[in-house]
GROMACS .gro file of C-alpha atoms in nm:
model
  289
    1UNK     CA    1   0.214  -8.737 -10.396
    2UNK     CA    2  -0.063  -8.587 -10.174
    3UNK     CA    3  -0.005  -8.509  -9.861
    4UNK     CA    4  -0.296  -8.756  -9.695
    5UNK     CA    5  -0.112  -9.014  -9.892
    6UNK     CA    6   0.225  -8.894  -9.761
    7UNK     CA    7   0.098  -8.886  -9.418
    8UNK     CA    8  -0.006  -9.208  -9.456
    9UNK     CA    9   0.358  -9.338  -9.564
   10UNK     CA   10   0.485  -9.210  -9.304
   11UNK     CA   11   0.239  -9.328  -9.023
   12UNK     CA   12   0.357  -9.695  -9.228
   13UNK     CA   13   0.701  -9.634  -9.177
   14UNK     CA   14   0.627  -9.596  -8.779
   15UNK     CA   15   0.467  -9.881  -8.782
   16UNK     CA   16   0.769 -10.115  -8.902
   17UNK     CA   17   0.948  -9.861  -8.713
   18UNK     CA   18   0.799  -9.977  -8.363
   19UNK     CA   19   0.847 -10.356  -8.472
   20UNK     CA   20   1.191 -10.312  -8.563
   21UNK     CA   21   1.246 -10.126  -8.180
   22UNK     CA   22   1.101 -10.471  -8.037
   23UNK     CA   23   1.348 -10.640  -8.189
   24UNK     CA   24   1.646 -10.443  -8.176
   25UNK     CA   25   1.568 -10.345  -7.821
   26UNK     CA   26   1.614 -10.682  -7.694
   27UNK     CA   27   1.925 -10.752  -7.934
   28UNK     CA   28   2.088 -10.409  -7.818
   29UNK     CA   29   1.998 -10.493  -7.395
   30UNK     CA   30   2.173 -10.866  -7.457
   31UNK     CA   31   2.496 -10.716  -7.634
   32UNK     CA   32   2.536 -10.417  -7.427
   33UNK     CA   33   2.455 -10.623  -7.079
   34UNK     CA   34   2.610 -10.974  -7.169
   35UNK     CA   35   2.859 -10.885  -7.399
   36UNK     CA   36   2.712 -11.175  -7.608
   37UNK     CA   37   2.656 -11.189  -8.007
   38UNK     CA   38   2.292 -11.319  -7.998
   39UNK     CA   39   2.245 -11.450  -8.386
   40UNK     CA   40   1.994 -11.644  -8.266
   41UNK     CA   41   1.743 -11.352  -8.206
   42UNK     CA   42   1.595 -11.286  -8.524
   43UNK     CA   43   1.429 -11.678  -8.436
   44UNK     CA   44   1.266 -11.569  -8.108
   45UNK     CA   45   1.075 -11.291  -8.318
   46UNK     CA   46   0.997 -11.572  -8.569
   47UNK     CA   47   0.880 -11.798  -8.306
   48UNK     CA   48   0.671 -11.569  -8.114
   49UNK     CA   49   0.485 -11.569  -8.463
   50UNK     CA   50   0.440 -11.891  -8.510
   51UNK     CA   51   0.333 -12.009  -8.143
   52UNK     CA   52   0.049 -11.746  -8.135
   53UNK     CA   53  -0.027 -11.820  -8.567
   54UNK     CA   54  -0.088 -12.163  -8.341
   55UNK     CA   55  -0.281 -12.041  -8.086
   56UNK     CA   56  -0.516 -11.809  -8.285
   57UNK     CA   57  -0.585 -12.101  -8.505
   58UNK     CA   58  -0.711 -12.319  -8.227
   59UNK     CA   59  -0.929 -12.031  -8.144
   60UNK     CA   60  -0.797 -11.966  -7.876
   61UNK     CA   61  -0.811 -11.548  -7.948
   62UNK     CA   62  -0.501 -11.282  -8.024
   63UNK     CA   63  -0.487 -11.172  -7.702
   64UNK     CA   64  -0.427 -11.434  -7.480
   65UNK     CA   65  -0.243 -11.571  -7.788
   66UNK     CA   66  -0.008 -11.246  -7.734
   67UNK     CA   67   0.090 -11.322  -7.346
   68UNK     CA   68   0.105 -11.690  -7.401
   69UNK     CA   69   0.402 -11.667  -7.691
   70UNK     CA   70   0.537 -11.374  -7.556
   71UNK     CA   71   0.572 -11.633  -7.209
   72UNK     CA   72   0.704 -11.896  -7.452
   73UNK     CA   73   1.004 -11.664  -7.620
   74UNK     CA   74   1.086 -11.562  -7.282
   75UNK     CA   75   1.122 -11.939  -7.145
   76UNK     CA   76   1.292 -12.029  -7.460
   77UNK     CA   77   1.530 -11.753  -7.380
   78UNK     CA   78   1.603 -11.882  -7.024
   79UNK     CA   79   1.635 -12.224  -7.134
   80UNK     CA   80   1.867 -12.126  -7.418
   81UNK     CA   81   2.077 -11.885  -7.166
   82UNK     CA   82   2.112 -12.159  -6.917
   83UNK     CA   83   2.208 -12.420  -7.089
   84UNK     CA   84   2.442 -12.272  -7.398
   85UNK     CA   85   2.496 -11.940  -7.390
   86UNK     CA   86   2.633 -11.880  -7.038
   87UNK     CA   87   2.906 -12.138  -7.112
   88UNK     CA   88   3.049 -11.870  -7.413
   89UNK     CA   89   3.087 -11.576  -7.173
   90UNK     CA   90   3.376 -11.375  -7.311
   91UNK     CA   91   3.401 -11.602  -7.612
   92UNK     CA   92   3.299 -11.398  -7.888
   93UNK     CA   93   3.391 -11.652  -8.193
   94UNK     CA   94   3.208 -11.939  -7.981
   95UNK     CA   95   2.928 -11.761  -7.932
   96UNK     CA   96   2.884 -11.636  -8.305
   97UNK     CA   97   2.906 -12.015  -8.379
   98UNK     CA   98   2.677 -12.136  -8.118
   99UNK     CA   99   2.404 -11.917  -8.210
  100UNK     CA  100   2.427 -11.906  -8.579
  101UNK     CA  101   2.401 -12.323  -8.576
  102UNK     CA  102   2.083 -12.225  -8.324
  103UNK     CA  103   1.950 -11.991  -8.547
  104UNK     CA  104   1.982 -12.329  -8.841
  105UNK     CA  105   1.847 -12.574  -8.612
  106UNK     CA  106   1.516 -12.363  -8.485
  107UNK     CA  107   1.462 -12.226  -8.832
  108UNK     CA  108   1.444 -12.596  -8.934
  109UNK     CA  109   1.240 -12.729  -8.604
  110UNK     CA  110   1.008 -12.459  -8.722
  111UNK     CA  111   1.022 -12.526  -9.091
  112UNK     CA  112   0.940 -12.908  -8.989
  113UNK     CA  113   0.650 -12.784  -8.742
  114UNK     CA  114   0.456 -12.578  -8.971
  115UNK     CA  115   0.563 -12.625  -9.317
  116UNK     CA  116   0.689 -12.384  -9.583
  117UNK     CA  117   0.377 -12.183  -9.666
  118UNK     CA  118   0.322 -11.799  -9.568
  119UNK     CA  119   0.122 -11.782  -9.238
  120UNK     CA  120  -0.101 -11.484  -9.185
  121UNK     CA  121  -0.224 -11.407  -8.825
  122UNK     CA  122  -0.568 -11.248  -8.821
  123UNK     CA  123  -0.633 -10.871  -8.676
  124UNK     CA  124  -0.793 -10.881  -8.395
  125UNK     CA  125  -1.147 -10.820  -8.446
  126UNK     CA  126  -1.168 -10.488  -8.205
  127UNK     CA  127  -0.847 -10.341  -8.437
  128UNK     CA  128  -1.006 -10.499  -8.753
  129UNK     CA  129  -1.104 -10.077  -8.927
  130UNK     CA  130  -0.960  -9.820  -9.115
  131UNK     CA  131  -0.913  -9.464  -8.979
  132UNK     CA  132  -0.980  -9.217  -9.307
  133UNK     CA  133  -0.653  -8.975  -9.311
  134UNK     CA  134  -0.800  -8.733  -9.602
  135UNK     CA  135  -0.844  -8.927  -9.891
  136UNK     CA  136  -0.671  -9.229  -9.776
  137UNK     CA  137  -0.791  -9.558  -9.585
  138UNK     CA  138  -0.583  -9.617  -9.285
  139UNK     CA  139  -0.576  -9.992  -9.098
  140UNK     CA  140  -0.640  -9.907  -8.680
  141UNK     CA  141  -0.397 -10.227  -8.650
  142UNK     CA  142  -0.086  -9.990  -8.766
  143UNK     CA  143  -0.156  -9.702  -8.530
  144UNK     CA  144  -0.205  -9.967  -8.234
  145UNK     CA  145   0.163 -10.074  -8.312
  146UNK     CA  146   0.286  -9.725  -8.324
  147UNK     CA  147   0.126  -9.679  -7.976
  148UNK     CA  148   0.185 -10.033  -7.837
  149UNK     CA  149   0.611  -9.868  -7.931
  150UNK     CA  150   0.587  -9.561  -7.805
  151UNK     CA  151   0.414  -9.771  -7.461
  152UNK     CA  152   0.722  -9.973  -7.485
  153UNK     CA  153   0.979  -9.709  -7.490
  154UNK     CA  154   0.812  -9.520  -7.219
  155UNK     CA  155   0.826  -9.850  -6.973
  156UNK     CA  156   1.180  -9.892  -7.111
  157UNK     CA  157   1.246  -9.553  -7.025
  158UNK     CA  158   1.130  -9.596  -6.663
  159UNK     CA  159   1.340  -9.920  -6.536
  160UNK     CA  160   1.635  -9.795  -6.721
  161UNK     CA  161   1.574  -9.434  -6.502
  162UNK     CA  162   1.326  -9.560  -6.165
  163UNK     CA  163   1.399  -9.905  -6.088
  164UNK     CA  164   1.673 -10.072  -5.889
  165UNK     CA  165   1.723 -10.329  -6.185
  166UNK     CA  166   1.789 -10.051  -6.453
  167UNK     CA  167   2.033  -9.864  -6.218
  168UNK     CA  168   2.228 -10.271  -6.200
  169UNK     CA  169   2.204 -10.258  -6.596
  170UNK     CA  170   2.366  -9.961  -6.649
  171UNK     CA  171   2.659 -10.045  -6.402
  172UNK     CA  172   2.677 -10.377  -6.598
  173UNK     CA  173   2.725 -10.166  -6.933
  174UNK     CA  174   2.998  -9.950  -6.780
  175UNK     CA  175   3.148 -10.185  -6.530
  176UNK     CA  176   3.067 -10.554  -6.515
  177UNK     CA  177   3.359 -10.603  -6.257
  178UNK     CA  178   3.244 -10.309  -6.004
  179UNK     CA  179   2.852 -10.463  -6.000
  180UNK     CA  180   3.030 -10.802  -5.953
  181UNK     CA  181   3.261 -10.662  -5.687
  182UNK     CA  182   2.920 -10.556  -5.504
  183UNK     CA  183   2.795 -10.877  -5.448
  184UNK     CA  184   2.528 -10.844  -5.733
  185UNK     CA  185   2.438 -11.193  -5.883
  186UNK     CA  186   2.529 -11.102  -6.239
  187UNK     CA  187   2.418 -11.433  -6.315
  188UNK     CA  188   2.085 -11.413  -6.239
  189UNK     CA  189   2.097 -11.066  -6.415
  190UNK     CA  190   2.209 -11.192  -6.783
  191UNK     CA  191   1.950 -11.472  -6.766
  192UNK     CA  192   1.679 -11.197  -6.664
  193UNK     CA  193   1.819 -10.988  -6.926
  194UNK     CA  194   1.855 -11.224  -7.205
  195UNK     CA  195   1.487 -11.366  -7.135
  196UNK     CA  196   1.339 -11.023  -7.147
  197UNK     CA  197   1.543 -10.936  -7.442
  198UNK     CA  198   1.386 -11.311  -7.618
  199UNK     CA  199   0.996 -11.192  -7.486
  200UNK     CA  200   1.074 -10.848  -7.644
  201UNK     CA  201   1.140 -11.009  -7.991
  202UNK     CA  202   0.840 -11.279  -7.934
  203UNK     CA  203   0.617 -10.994  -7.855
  204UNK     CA  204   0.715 -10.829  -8.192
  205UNK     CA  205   0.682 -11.146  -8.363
  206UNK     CA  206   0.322 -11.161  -8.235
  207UNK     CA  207   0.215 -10.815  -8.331
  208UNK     CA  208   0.425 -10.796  -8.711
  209UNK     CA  209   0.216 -11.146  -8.754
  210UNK     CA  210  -0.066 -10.972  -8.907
  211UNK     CA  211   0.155 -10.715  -9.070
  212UNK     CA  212   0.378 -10.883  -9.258
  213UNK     CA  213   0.266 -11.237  -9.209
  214UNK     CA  214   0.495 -11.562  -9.097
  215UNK     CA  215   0.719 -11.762  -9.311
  216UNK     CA  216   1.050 -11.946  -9.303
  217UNK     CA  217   1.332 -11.681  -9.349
  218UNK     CA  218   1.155 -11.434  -9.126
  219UNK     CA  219   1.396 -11.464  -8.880
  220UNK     CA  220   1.692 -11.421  -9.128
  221UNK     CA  221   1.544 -11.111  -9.251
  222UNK     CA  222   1.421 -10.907  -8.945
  223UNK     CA  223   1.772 -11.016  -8.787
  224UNK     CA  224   1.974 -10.807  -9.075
  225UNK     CA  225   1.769 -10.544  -9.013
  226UNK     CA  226   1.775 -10.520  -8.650
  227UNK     CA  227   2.134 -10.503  -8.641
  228UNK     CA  228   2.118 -10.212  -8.879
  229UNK     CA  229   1.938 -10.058  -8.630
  230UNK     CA  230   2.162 -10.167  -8.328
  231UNK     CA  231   2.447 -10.048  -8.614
  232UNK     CA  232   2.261  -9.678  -8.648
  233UNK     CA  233   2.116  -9.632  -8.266
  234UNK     CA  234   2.400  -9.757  -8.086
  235UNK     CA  235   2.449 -10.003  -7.796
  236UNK     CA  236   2.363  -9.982  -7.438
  237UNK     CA  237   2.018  -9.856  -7.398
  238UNK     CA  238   1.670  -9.802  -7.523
  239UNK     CA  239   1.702  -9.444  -7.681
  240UNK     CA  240   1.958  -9.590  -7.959
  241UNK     CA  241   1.695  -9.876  -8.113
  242UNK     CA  242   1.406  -9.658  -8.070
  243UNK     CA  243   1.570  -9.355  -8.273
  244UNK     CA  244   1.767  -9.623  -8.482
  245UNK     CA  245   1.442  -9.827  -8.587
  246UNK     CA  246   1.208  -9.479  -8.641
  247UNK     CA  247   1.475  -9.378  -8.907
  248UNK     CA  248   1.507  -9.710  -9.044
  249UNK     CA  249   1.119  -9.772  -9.014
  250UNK     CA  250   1.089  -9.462  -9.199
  251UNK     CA  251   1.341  -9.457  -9.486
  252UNK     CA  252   1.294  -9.807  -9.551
  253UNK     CA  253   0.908  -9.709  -9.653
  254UNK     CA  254   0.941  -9.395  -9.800
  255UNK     CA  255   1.229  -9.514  -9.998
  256UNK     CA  256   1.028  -9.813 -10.132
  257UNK     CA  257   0.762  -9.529 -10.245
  258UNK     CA  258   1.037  -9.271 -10.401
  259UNK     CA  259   1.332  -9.491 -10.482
  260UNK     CA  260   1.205  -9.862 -10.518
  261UNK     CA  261   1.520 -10.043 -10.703
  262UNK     CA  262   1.727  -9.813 -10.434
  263UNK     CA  263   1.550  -9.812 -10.057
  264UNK     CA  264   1.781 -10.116  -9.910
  265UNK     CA  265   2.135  -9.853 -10.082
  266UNK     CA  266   1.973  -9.566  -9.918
  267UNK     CA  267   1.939  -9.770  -9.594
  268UNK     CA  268   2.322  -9.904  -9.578
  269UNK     CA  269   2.434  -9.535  -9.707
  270UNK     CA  270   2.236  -9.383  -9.417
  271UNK     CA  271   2.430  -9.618  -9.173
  272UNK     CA  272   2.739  -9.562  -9.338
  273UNK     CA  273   2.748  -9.213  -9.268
  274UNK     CA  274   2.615  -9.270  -8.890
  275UNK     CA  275   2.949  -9.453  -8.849
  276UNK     CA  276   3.186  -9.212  -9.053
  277UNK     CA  277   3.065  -8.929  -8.794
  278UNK     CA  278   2.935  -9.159  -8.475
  279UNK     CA  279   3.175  -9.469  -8.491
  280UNK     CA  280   2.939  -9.609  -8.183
  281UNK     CA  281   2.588  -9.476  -8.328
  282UNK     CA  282   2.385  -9.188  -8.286
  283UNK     CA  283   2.341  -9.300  -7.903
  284UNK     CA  284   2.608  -9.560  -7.824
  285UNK     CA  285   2.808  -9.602  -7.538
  286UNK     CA  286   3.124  -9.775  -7.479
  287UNK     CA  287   3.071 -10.102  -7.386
  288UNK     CA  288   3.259 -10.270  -7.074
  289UNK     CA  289   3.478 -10.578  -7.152
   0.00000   0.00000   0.00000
C-alpha cells in the first residue's frame, strides 16, 4: 500500500470517526448526566437522516435542511424526555424496556414513512470535489466532516470548561444530590441535556446521509457502534467519545483494508483490552447514583 493511499485510509477512518463522536457524544452526555439507558438513540441519528433526505428532496437545499432536522431531533428529544423518559428515573430495567420498544416503534413509523429502499442525500454542491492526496482522489465532503468534529469537540470542550451550564453538568456527574441540594432545577437540566444529546445524533444523521446513505436498520447499526465507543472512551464527558470514536473510526477502516473477514474481531478485541486495563474506559469517570 502507498502511502497517498494510506493517507487516504486514514483521513476515511476520521471521517466515520467524527460521525461516530456525534453520536456517542450525545449517548455518553445522557448516561453520564441522567443516569438513563437511551436505546432509543441510534433512531434520532436515523431520523435526522431521513427528515433532511425529505427536505433536500423538496429542494429545499442541505443547509437549511441541516438546522431544520437537527431542530426536529432536538424537539423529538424533548417531547420524548417529557413525556416517557422522566417517569423511569432510577429505573434502569424500565428504561431499557421503554426505549428499546421506542427504538421498534420509530424504526417502523419511519419504515412506513419512507419505505424500505436505501436513501442517498446529495453533497452539497459547494463540497461536491475531490482534493488530490498524491495519487489518490479525495471527496472535500470527508474532510468537512473531520473539521465539522474537531469544531464540535472544541465547542464541547468550552461549555464543559467556560460556561455556567458545563460547570452544573459536571456536578450532576459527580453529585446529582449536592446540585439538587443547591436549588438547581435538575429537571430542566436532563431535558436540556437529553435534547442536545437527540440534536447531536440528528446532526450526525444529517451529515453521514451522504456518506453512508439512509436505510431502515441504520439506527440499529450506528447504535452498536456508538456504545462501543461509549464502552472504549468512557462516560462522563466529551474527551472519552472523541478519543473512543477516532480509534474506532480508524481501526474499523483500516481493518476493513488489512483484515476484511476480521475488522468487527479486531474492534471488540480492542475494547476488550480497554476494559481488562481501564474497567471505566480510557477516560471514564465514576458515575453518581
Amino acid at each position: 500500500m502507498s502511502l497517498s493511499i494510506l493517507f487516504v485510509q486514514i483521513l476515511t477512518g476520521l471521517a466515520y470517526g467524527m460521525l461516530y463522536f456525534m453520536i456517542a457524544a450525545g449517548l455518553t452526555i445522557i448516561l453520564g448526566v441522567m443516569n438513563v439507558v437511551n436505546l432509543a438513540h441510534g433512531t434520532f441519528f436515523l431520523i435526522g437522516a431521513y427528515v433532511a433526505y425529505t427536505l433536500v428532496s423538496k429542494h429545499l437545499g442541505f443547509w437549511l435542511a441541516l438546522i431544520l432536522s437537527v431542530g426536529v431531533t432536538a424537539i423529538l428529544g424533548l417531547v420524548i424526555e417529557r413525556l416517557l423518559i422522566h417517569r423511569v428515573y432510577g429505573k434502569e430495567l424500565e428504561q431499557v424496556l421503554l426505549t428499546f420498544g421506542l427504538t421498534f416503534m420509530l424504526s417502523d413509523a419511519a419504515k412506513w414513512i419512507w419505505g424500505t429502499d436505501i436513501q442517498t442525500i446529495p453533497v452539497p454542491r459547494v463540497l461536491d470535489f475531490s482534493i488530490s492526496v498524491g495519487s489518490v482522489d479525495f471527496p472535500a465532503y470527508r474532510l468537512f466532516i473531520v473539521a465539522v468534529g474537531g469544531a464540535l469537540a472544541v465547542i464541547l470542550w468550552l461549555l464543559e470548561n467556560r460556561t455556567r451550564i458545563g460547570a452544573i453538568i459536571r456536578a450532576g456527574v459527580d453529585d446529582r444530590a449536592m446540585v439538587t441540594a443547591l436549588g438547581i432545577n435538575v429537571g430542566a437540566v436532563f431535558t436540556g441535556v437529553f435534547a442536545f444529546g437527540a440534536a447531536l445524533a440528528g446532526l450526525g444523521g444529517v451529515l453521514g446521509g451522504p456518506l453512508i446513505g439512509v436505510y431502515t436498520g441504520l439506527d440499529g447499526d450506528i447504535l452498536v457502534t456508538s456504545l462501543i465507543v461509549v464502552t472504549v472512551g468512557g462516560l462522563g464527558s466529551w474527551k472519552g467519545p472523541f478519543v473512543g470514536a477516532l480509534l474506532i473510526g480508524l481501526m474499523d477502516t483500516l481493518g476493513k483494508v488489512w483484515f476484511p473477514s476480521f475488522s468487527m474481531l479486531v474492534i471488540f478485541l480492542l475494547m476488550v483490552v480497554i476494559l481488562l486495563i481501564r474497567p471505566r474506559g480510557l477516560f471514564g469517570r465514576e458515575v453518581a447514583p
